Amino acid sequence: MGRLANRVALVTGGGAGIGAATAQLFCAQGAAVMLVDADAAALQRTERAILERVPDAKLLTLAADVADDPLAAEAVRRCVQAHGSLDILINNAAMRNYSALADATSAEWQAMLNVNLLGVANYCRAALPFLRQSGRGSIVNVSSCYAVTGRKGMGLYDTTKAGQLALTRTLAHEEAASGVRVNAVCPGSTLTDFHVAKATASGKSVEQLKTERQSTSLLGRWATPEEIAWPILWLASDEASFMTGTALMVDGGLSIM
């Protein structure tokens, strides 16, 4: 019996990185999991990888953009139809943008808002009726340490991630009476497939990439996706039953540097 035995979770952005690591950990801890990602091929790769490591995993997938509101309802419907309930929602899907705030267009802003804020809202709205029924429903929003620290070069991303923290606090207030806890994790530099692919495309080796974040945490290194998945697991589980409305910094100390 794992820490999430008899629980059902839906994870967005589950095709790679933190989402995939979270889904694998949840399956290993006994949860049935619904994975959603806009990249169908990435979902297939992750599904195969999880089943190789957790052969008895109860796993469903759906290729969907989180900005698509009707597909959010469809993902929840399929999850509940297959597994009978929904106890945990992990809002991990995100997109990036590197425009300076002074140059960002309305279209760029809208695209970021559609995924990073409205996507979270879509899945919260679709999932909440079932999370309330659970009696111990839990939402974990994957924000960013840069939602609170600030930097240059990713202002649109960081602004929407800060918005996720406001959403987390307000929803915690609104759903407390329903028994649904709402928290966020704020990862620091995490060595995901995205960063590896970007480095490879520019001619960098993974070993070289690993040396480039020594100044962005007190620990002097990148996090692995699994190191973010464990705190997500804790917040999602009954072990964090007195936690709601919080933002847990999982950044190797970056936010206090």
PDB file of C-alpha atoms in Angstrom:
ATOM      1  CA  MET A   1       0.000   0.000   0.000  1.00  0.00           C
ATOM      2  CA  GLY A   2       1.532   3.290  -1.128  1.00  0.00           C
ATOM      3  CA  ARG A   3       1.039   6.795   0.130  1.00  0.00           C
ATOM      4  CA  LEU A   4      -1.625   7.412  -2.548  1.00  0.00           C
ATOM      5  CA  ALA A   5      -3.320   4.019  -2.439  1.00  0.00           C
ATOM      6  CA  ASN A   6      -6.906   4.144  -3.727  1.00  0.00           C
ATOM      7  CA  ARG A   7      -6.479   7.742  -4.859  1.00  0.00           C
ATOM      8  CA  VAL A   8      -7.078   9.097  -8.366  1.00  0.00           C
ATOM      9  CA  ALA A   9      -4.988  11.939  -9.787  1.00  0.00           C
ATOM     10  CA  LEU A  10      -5.043  14.027 -12.949  1.00  0.00           C
ATOM     11  CA  VAL A  11      -1.728  15.578 -14.025  1.00  0.00           C
ATOM     12  CA  THR A  12      -1.482  18.208 -16.769  1.00  0.00           C
ATOM     13  CA  GLY A  13       1.760  18.725 -18.636  1.00  0.00           C
ATOM     14  CA  GLY A  14       2.430  15.050 -18.028  1.00  0.00           C
ATOM     15  CA  GLY A  15       4.333  14.323 -21.226  1.00  0.00           C
ATOM     16  CA  ALA A  16       7.791  15.093 -19.852  1.00  0.00           C
ATOM     17  CA  GLY A  17       9.781  16.752 -17.099  1.00  0.00           C
ATOM     18  CA  ILE A  18       8.157  17.454 -13.743  1.00  0.00           C
ATOM     19  CA  GLY A  19       4.749  16.210 -14.896  1.00  0.00           C
ATOM     20  CA  ALA A  20       6.099  12.868 -16.064  1.00  0.00           C
ATOM     21  CA  ALA A  21       8.182  12.417 -12.908  1.00  0.00           C
ATOM     22  CA  THR A  22       5.140  13.231 -10.778  1.00  0.00           C
ATOM     23  CA  ALA A  23       2.944  10.778 -12.666  1.00  0.00           C
ATOM     24  CA  GLN A  24       5.500   7.984 -12.276  1.00  0.00           C
ATOM     25  CA  LEU A  25       5.879   8.669  -8.559  1.00  0.00           C
ATOM     26  CA  PHE A  26       2.110   8.788  -8.064  1.00  0.00           C
ATOM     27  CA  CYS A  27       1.686   5.466  -9.863  1.00  0.00           C
ATOM     28  CA  ALA A  28       4.447   3.923  -7.775  1.00  0.00           C
ATOM     29  CA  GLN A  29       2.658   5.169  -4.655  1.00  0.00           C
ATOM     30  CA  GLY A  30      -0.588   3.475  -5.639  1.00  0.00           C
ATOM     31  CA  ALA A  31      -2.587   6.182  -7.409  1.00  0.00           C
ATOM     32  CA  ALA A  32      -4.523   5.786 -10.623  1.00  0.00           C
ATOM     33  CA  VAL A  33      -3.393   8.607 -12.911  1.00  0.00           C
ATOM     34  CA  MET A  34      -4.804  10.516 -15.874  1.00  0.00           C
ATOM     35  CA  LEU A  35      -2.069  12.250 -17.896  1.00  0.00           C
ATOM     36  CA  VAL A  36      -2.827  15.248 -20.110  1.00  0.00           C
ATOM     37  CA  ASP A  37      -0.371  16.917 -22.479  1.00  0.00           C
ATOM     38  CA  ALA A  38      -0.590  18.785 -25.779  1.00  0.00           C
ATOM     39  CA  ASP A  39       2.171  16.575 -27.225  1.00  0.00           C
ATOM     40  CA  ALA A  40       0.681  13.164 -28.089  1.00  0.00           C
ATOM     41  CA  ALA A  41       4.076  11.627 -28.885  1.00  0.00           C
ATOM     42  CA  ALA A  42       5.514  12.747 -25.553  1.00  0.00           C
ATOM     43  CA  LEU A  43       2.525  11.230 -23.773  1.00  0.00           C
ATOM     44  CA  GLN A  44       3.148   7.897 -25.471  1.00  0.00           C
ATOM     45  CA  ARG A  45       6.822   7.932 -24.484  1.00  0.00           C
ATOM     46  CA  THR A  46       5.964   8.756 -20.886  1.00  0.00           C
ATOM     47  CA  GLU A  47       3.252   6.123 -20.729  1.00  0.00           C
ATOM     48  CA  ARG A  48       5.704   3.462 -21.953  1.00  0.00           C
ATOM     49  CA  ALA A  49       8.386   4.601 -19.520  1.00  0.00           C
ATOM     50  CA  ILE A  50       6.020   4.521 -16.545  1.00  0.00           C
ATOM     51  CA  LEU A  51       4.676   1.086 -17.419  1.00  0.00           C
ATOM     52  CA  GLU A  52       8.229  -0.239 -17.711  1.00  0.00           C
ATOM     53  CA  ARG A  53       8.975   0.938 -14.167  1.00  0.00           C
ATOM     54  CA  VAL A  54       5.517   0.416 -12.649  1.00  0.00           C
ATOM     55  CA  PRO A  55       4.008  -2.493 -14.628  1.00  0.00           C
ATOM     56  CA  ASP A  56       0.748  -2.498 -12.663  1.00  0.00           C
ATOM     57  CA  ALA A  57       0.187   1.251 -13.041  1.00  0.00           C
ATOM     58  CA  LYS A  58      -3.371   2.389 -13.699  1.00  0.00           C
ATOM     59  CA  LEU A  59      -2.694   5.011 -16.326  1.00  0.00           C
ATOM     60  CA  LEU A  60      -4.778   6.913 -18.859  1.00  0.00           C
ATOM     61  CA  THR A  61      -3.652   9.599 -21.314  1.00  0.00           C
ATOM     62  CA  LEU A  62      -5.306  12.345 -23.315  1.00  0.00           C
ATOM     63  CA  ALA A  63      -3.596  14.644 -25.828  1.00  0.00           C
ATOM     64  CA  ALA A  64      -5.068  18.069 -25.149  1.00  0.00           C
ATOM     65  CA  ASP A  65      -4.074  21.714 -24.886  1.00  0.00           C
ATOM     66  CA  VAL A  66      -5.018  22.902 -21.402  1.00  0.00           C
ATOM     67  CA  ALA A  67      -6.284  26.139 -22.945  1.00  0.00           C
ATOM     68  CA  ASP A  68      -9.102  24.107 -24.529  1.00  0.00           C
ATOM     69  CA  ASP A  69     -11.896  24.398 -21.958  1.00  0.00           C
ATOM     70  CA  PRO A  70     -14.172  21.646 -23.394  1.00  0.00           C
ATOM     71  CA  LEU A  71     -11.236  19.216 -23.430  1.00  0.00           C
ATOM     72  CA  ALA A  72     -10.593  19.948 -19.761  1.00  0.00           C
ATOM     73  CA  ALA A  73     -14.105  18.755 -18.996  1.00  0.00           C
ATOM     74  CA  GLU A  74     -13.552  15.744 -21.259  1.00  0.00           C
ATOM     75  CA  ALA A  75     -10.309  14.818 -19.500  1.00  0.00           C
ATOM     76  CA  VAL A  76     -12.016  14.890 -16.120  1.00  0.00           C
ATOM     77  CA  ARG A  77     -15.001  12.944 -17.461  1.00  0.00           C
ATOM     78  CA  ARG A  78     -12.770  10.192 -18.869  1.00  0.00           C
ATOM     79  CA  CYS A  79     -10.767  10.029 -15.663  1.00  0.00           C
ATOM     80  CA  VAL A  80     -13.819   9.659 -13.456  1.00  0.00           C
ATOM     81  CA  GLN A  81     -15.480   7.229 -15.851  1.00  0.00           C
ATOM     82  CA  ALA A  82     -12.426   4.961 -15.826  1.00  0.00           C
ATOM     83  CA  HIS A  83     -11.389   5.239 -12.193  1.00  0.00           C
ATOM     84  CA  GLY A  84     -14.624   6.149 -10.421  1.00  0.00           C
ATOM     85  CA  SER A  85     -13.483   9.342  -8.724  1.00  0.00           C
ATOM     86  CA  LEU A  86     -10.976  12.179  -8.701  1.00  0.00           C
ATOM     87  CA  ASP A  87      -9.010  13.119  -5.586  1.00  0.00           C
ATOM     88  CA  ILE A  88      -5.960  15.060  -6.801  1.00  0.00           C
ATOM     89  CA  LEU A  89      -5.329  17.649  -9.515  1.00  0.00           C
ATOM     90  CA  ILE A  90      -1.785  18.656 -10.456  1.00  0.00           C
ATOM     91  CA  ASN A  91      -1.712  21.735 -12.708  1.00  0.00           C
ATOM     92  CA  ASN A  92       1.749  21.467 -14.238  1.00  0.00           C
ATOM     93  CA  ALA A  93       1.265  22.362 -17.935  1.00  0.00           C
ATOM     94  CA  ALA A  94       3.021  25.576 -18.945  1.00  0.00           C
ATOM     95  CA  MET A  95       4.455  27.469 -21.873  1.00  0.00           C
ATOM     96  CA  ARG A  96       7.425  29.805 -22.074  1.00  0.00           C
ATOM     97  CA  ASN A  97       8.156  33.132 -23.729  1.00  0.00           C
ATOM     98  CA  TYR A  98      11.419  35.068 -23.848  1.00  0.00           C
ATOM     99  CA  SER A  99      10.215  38.498 -24.999  1.00  0.00           C
ATOM    100  CA  ALA A 100      11.071  41.542 -22.918  1.00  0.00           C
ATOM    101  CA  LEU A 101       7.996  43.061 -21.326  1.00  0.00           C
ATOM    102  CA  ALA A 102       8.507  46.258 -23.310  1.00  0.00           C
ATOM    103  CA  ASP A 103       8.337  44.304 -26.579  1.00  0.00           C
ATOM    104  CA  ALA A 104       5.739  41.616 -25.853  1.00  0.00           C
ATOM    105  CA  THR A 105       2.718  41.723 -28.146  1.00  0.00           C
ATOM    106  CA  SER A 106      -0.901  41.246 -27.198  1.00  0.00           C
ATOM    107  CA  ALA A 107      -0.865  37.908 -29.005  1.00  0.00           C
ATOM    108  CA  GLU A 108       2.121  36.740 -26.945  1.00  0.00           C
ATOM    109  CA  TRP A 109       0.414  37.799 -23.725  1.00  0.00           C
ATOM    110  CA  GLN A 110      -2.803  36.038 -24.698  1.00  0.00           C
ATOM    111  CA  ALA A 111      -1.014  32.811 -25.556  1.00  0.00           C
ATOM    112  CA  MET A 112       0.723  32.790 -22.170  1.00  0.00           C
ATOM    113  CA  LEU A 113      -2.449  33.617 -20.283  1.00  0.00           C
ATOM    114  CA  ASN A 114      -4.394  30.930 -22.153  1.00  0.00           C
ATOM    115  CA  VAL A 115      -2.071  28.169 -20.956  1.00  0.00           C
ATOM    116  CA  ASN A 116      -0.485  29.341 -17.710  1.00  0.00           C
ATOM    117  CA  LEU A 117      -3.555  30.921 -16.098  1.00  0.00           C
ATOM    118  CA  LEU A 118      -6.704  30.001 -17.985  1.00  0.00           C
ATOM    119  CA  GLY A 119      -5.445  26.444 -18.392  1.00  0.00           C
ATOM    120  CA  VAL A 120      -5.202  26.139 -14.611  1.00  0.00           C
ATOM    121  CA  ALA A 121      -8.639  27.690 -14.210  1.00  0.00           C
ATOM    122  CA  ASN A 122     -10.121  25.313 -16.798  1.00  0.00           C
ATOM    123  CA  TYR A 123      -8.932  22.206 -14.991  1.00  0.00           C
ATOM    124  CA  CYS A 124      -9.821  23.516 -11.536  1.00  0.00           C
ATOM    125  CA  ARG A 125     -13.362  24.286 -12.689  1.00  0.00           C
ATOM    126  CA  ALA A 126     -13.773  20.889 -14.339  1.00  0.00           C
ATOM    127  CA  ALA A 127     -12.268  18.931 -11.441  1.00  0.00           C
ATOM    128  CA  LEU A 128     -13.743  20.712  -8.423  1.00  0.00           C
ATOM    129  CA  PRO A 129     -17.156  18.978  -8.351  1.00  0.00           C
ATOM    130  CA  PHE A 130     -15.365  15.630  -8.025  1.00  0.00           C
ATOM    131  CA  LEU A 131     -12.632  16.901  -5.694  1.00  0.00           C
ATOM    132  CA  ARG A 132     -15.378  18.097  -3.338  1.00  0.00           C
ATOM    133  CA  GLN A 133     -16.994  14.681  -3.427  1.00  0.00           C
ATOM    134  CA  SER A 134     -13.675  13.090  -2.508  1.00  0.00           C
ATOM    135  CA  GLY A 135     -13.760  14.528   0.984  1.00  0.00           C
ATOM    136  CA  ARG A 136      -9.991  14.997   0.886  1.00  0.00           C
ATOM    137  CA  GLY A 137      -9.468  16.661  -2.480  1.00  0.00           C
ATOM    138  CA  SER A 138      -6.134  18.299  -3.187  1.00  0.00           C
ATOM    139  CA  ILE A 139      -4.936  20.682  -5.900  1.00  0.00           C
ATOM    140  CA  VAL A 140      -1.239  21.410  -6.405  1.00  0.00           C
ATOM    141  CA  ASN A 141      -0.320  24.158  -8.863  1.00  0.00           C
ATOM    142  CA  VAL A 142       3.231  24.078 -10.222  1.00  0.00           C
ATOM    143  CA  SER A 143       4.327  27.712 -10.217  1.00  0.00           C
ATOM    144  CA  SER A 144       7.942  28.932 -10.148  1.00  0.00           C
ATOM    145  CA  CYS A 145      10.423  30.448  -7.721  1.00  0.00           C
ATOM    146  CA  TYR A 146      10.610  33.336 -10.175  1.00  0.00           C
ATOM    147  CA  ALA A 147       6.989  34.134  -9.358  1.00  0.00           C
ATOM    148  CA  VAL A 148       8.375  35.723  -6.204  1.00  0.00           C
ATOM    149  CA  THR A 149      12.010  36.604  -6.975  1.00  0.00           C
ATOM    150  CA  GLY A 150      11.908  38.300 -10.395  1.00  0.00           C
ATOM    151  CA  ARG A 151      14.475  38.330 -13.199  1.00  0.00           C
ATOM    152  CA  LYS A 152      14.850  39.732 -16.685  1.00  0.00           C
ATOM    153  CA  GLY A 153      14.041  37.975 -19.923  1.00  0.00           C
ATOM    154  CA  MET A 154      10.990  35.887 -18.969  1.00  0.00           C
ATOM    155  CA  GLY A 155       8.555  38.495 -17.728  1.00  0.00           C
ATOM    156  CA  LEU A 156       5.458  36.993 -19.327  1.00  0.00           C
ATOM    157  CA  TYR A 157       6.173  33.574 -17.860  1.00  0.00           C
ATOM    158  CA  ASP A 158       6.990  34.930 -14.418  1.00  0.00           C
ATOM    159  CA  THR A 159       3.912  37.178 -14.358  1.00  0.00           C
ATOM    160  CA  THR A 160       1.591  34.288 -15.143  1.00  0.00           C
ATOM    161  CA  LYS A 161       3.348  32.119 -12.570  1.00  0.00           C
ATOM    162  CA  ALA A 162       2.789  34.853  -9.975  1.00  0.00           C
ATOM    163  CA  GLY A 163      -0.861  34.855 -11.017  1.00  0.00           C
ATOM    164  CA  GLN A 164      -0.991  31.145 -10.221  1.00  0.00           C
ATOM    165  CA  LEU A 165       0.010  31.929  -6.646  1.00  0.00           C
ATOM    166  CA  ALA A 166      -2.823  34.438  -6.312  1.00  0.00           C
ATOM    167  CA  LEU A 167      -5.211  31.876  -7.771  1.00  0.00           C
ATOM    168  CA  THR A 168      -3.916  29.298  -5.278  1.00  0.00           C
ATOM    169  CA  ARG A 169      -4.552  31.543  -2.277  1.00  0.00           C
ATOM    170  CA  THR A 170      -8.024  32.611  -3.372  1.00  0.00           C
ATOM    171  CA  LEU A 171      -9.137  29.106  -4.291  1.00  0.00           C
ATOM    172  CA  ALA A 172      -7.874  27.842  -0.930  1.00  0.00           C
ATOM    173  CA  HIS A 173     -10.229  30.326   0.718  1.00  0.00           C
ATOM    174  CA  GLU A 174     -13.134  29.422  -1.527  1.00  0.00           C
ATOM    175  CA  GLU A 175     -12.814  25.646  -1.217  1.00  0.00           C
ATOM    176  CA  ALA A 176     -11.855  25.228   2.442  1.00  0.00           C
ATOM    177  CA  ALA A 177     -15.446  24.548   3.452  1.00  0.00           C
ATOM    178  CA  SER A 178     -15.605  21.818   0.784  1.00  0.00           C
ATOM    179  CA  GLY A 179     -12.576  20.039   2.165  1.00  0.00           C
ATOM    180  CA  VAL A 180     -10.425  20.772  -0.892  1.00  0.00           C
ATOM    181  CA  ARG A 181      -6.892  21.906  -0.143  1.00  0.00           C
ATOM    182  CA  VAL A 182      -5.104  24.112  -2.689  1.00  0.00           C
ATOM    183  CA  ASN A 183      -1.335  24.604  -2.623  1.00  0.00           C
ATOM    184  CA  ALA A 184       1.511  25.464  -4.971  1.00  0.00           C
ATOM    185  CA  VAL A 185       5.108  24.416  -5.418  1.00  0.00           C
ATOM    186  CA  CYS A 186       7.658  26.881  -6.747  1.00  0.00           C
ATOM    187  CA  PRO A 187      10.496  24.992  -8.430  1.00  0.00           C
ATOM    188  CA  GLY A 188      13.882  26.476  -9.113  1.00  0.00           C
ATOM    189  CA  SER A 189      16.181  25.456 -11.953  1.00  0.00           C
ATOM    190  CA  THR A 190      15.108  21.941 -12.918  1.00  0.00           C
ATOM    191  CA  LEU A 191      16.924  19.841 -15.499  1.00  0.00           C
ATOM    192  CA  THR A 192      13.972  18.741 -17.614  1.00  0.00           C
ATOM    193  CA  ASP A 193      13.786  17.288 -21.108  1.00  0.00           C
ATOM    194  CA  PHE A 194      13.025  20.814 -22.353  1.00  0.00           C
ATOM    195  CA  HIS A 195      16.390  22.160 -21.187  1.00  0.00           C
ATOM    196  CA  VAL A 196      18.285  19.109 -22.420  1.00  0.00           C
ATOM    197  CA  ALA A 197      16.725  19.355 -25.891  1.00  0.00           C
ATOM    198  CA  LYS A 198      17.408  23.089 -26.051  1.00  0.00           C
ATOM    199  CA  ALA A 199      21.042  22.591 -25.075  1.00  0.00           C
ATOM    200  CA  THR A 200      21.515  19.724 -27.512  1.00  0.00           C
ATOM    201  CA  ALA A 201      20.104  21.846 -30.328  1.00  0.00           C
ATOM    202  CA  SER A 202      22.672  24.524 -29.571  1.00  0.00           C
ATOM    203  CA  GLY A 203      25.551  22.041 -29.511  1.00  0.00           C
ATOM    204  CA  LYS A 204      25.976  21.751 -25.743  1.00  0.00           C
ATOM    205  CA  SER A 205      26.466  18.474 -23.951  1.00  0.00           C
ATOM    206  CA  VAL A 206      24.358  17.547 -20.948  1.00  0.00           C
ATOM    207  CA  GLU A 207      27.488  17.594 -18.790  1.00  0.00           C
ATOM    208  CA  GLN A 208      28.233  21.150 -19.908  1.00  0.00           C
ATOM    209  CA  LEU A 209      24.623  22.117 -19.255  1.00  0.00           C
ATOM    210  CA  LYS A 210      24.849  20.801 -15.707  1.00  0.00           C
ATOM    211  CA  THR A 211      27.617  23.305 -14.912  1.00  0.00           C
ATOM    212  CA  GLU A 212      25.549  26.344 -15.901  1.00  0.00           C
ATOM    213  CA  ARG A 213      23.272  26.718 -12.860  1.00  0.00           C
ATOM    214  CA  GLN A 214      25.839  26.780 -10.088  1.00  0.00           C
ATOM    215  CA  SER A 215      24.866  30.353  -9.184  1.00  0.00           C
ATOM    216  CA  THR A 216      21.098  29.865  -9.214  1.00  0.00           C
ATOM    217  CA  SER A 217      20.791  27.906  -5.968  1.00  0.00           C
ATOM    218  CA  LEU A 218      22.583  27.681  -2.671  1.00  0.00           C
ATOM    219  CA  LEU A 219      23.133  24.018  -3.487  1.00  0.00           C
ATOM    220  CA  GLY A 220      24.982  24.960  -6.665  1.00  0.00           C
ATOM    221  CA  ARG A 221      23.197  22.656  -9.098  1.00  0.00           C
ATOM    222  CA  TRP A 222      20.021  21.891 -11.009  1.00  0.00           C
ATOM    223  CA  ALA A 223      17.174  19.961  -9.432  1.00  0.00           C
ATOM    224  CA  THR A 224      16.071  16.724 -11.034  1.00  0.00           C
ATOM    225  CA  PRO A 225      12.362  16.460 -11.948  1.00  0.00           C
ATOM    226  CA  GLU A 226      12.026  13.782  -9.250  1.00  0.00           C
ATOM    227  CA  GLU A 227      13.212  16.270  -6.613  1.00  0.00           C
ATOM    228  CA  ILE A 228      10.197  18.431  -7.481  1.00  0.00           C
ATOM    229  CA  ALA A 229       7.832  15.462  -7.713  1.00  0.00           C
ATOM    230  CA  TRP A 230       8.418  14.404  -4.089  1.00  0.00           C
ATOM    231  CA  PRO A 231       7.202  17.712  -2.585  1.00  0.00           C
ATOM    232  CA  ILE A 232       4.227  17.607  -4.971  1.00  0.00           C
ATOM    233  CA  LEU A 233       3.443  14.123  -3.674  1.00  0.00           C
ATOM    234  CA  TRP A 234       3.609  15.334  -0.088  1.00  0.00           C
ATOM    235  CA  LEU A 235       1.293  18.285  -0.680  1.00  0.00           C
ATOM    236  CA  ALA A 236      -1.150  16.066  -2.579  1.00  0.00           C
ATOM    237  CA  SER A 237      -1.217  13.412   0.139  1.00  0.00           C
ATOM    238  CA  ASP A 238      -2.946  13.285   3.513  1.00  0.00           C
ATOM    239  CA  GLU A 239       0.452  13.892   5.110  1.00  0.00           C
ATOM    240  CA  ALA A 240      -0.074  17.584   4.288  1.00  0.00           C
ATOM    241  CA  SER A 241      -3.660  17.595   5.563  1.00  0.00           C
ATOM    242  CA  PHE A 242      -3.191  20.904   7.441  1.00  0.00           C
ATOM    243  CA  MET A 243      -1.590  22.660   4.467  1.00  0.00           C
ATOM    244  CA  THR A 244      -3.634  24.934   2.217  1.00  0.00           C
ATOM    245  CA  GLY A 245      -3.042  28.243   0.487  1.00  0.00           C
ATOM    246  CA  THR A 246       0.717  27.898   0.712  1.00  0.00           C
ATOM    247  CA  ALA A 247       3.521  28.241  -1.818  1.00  0.00           C
ATOM    248  CA  LEU A 248       6.292  25.754  -1.114  1.00  0.00           C
ATOM    249  CA  MET A 249       9.678  26.915  -2.381  1.00  0.00           C
ATOM    250  CA  VAL A 250      11.537  23.961  -3.935  1.00  0.00           C
ATOM    251  CA  ASP A 251      14.390  26.020  -5.337  1.00  0.00           C
ATOM    252  CA  GLY A 252      17.591  24.998  -3.575  1.00  0.00           C
ATOM    253  CA  GLY A 253      17.563  28.306  -1.718  1.00  0.00           C
ATOM    254  CA  LEU A 254      17.403  30.597  -4.771  1.00  0.00           C
ATOM    255  CA  SER A 255      14.612  32.681  -3.281  1.00  0.00           C
ATOM    256  CA  ILE A 256      16.778  33.720  -0.320  1.00  0.00           C
ATOM    257  CA  MET A 257      19.945  34.489  -2.293  1.00  0.00           C
TER     258      MET A 257
END
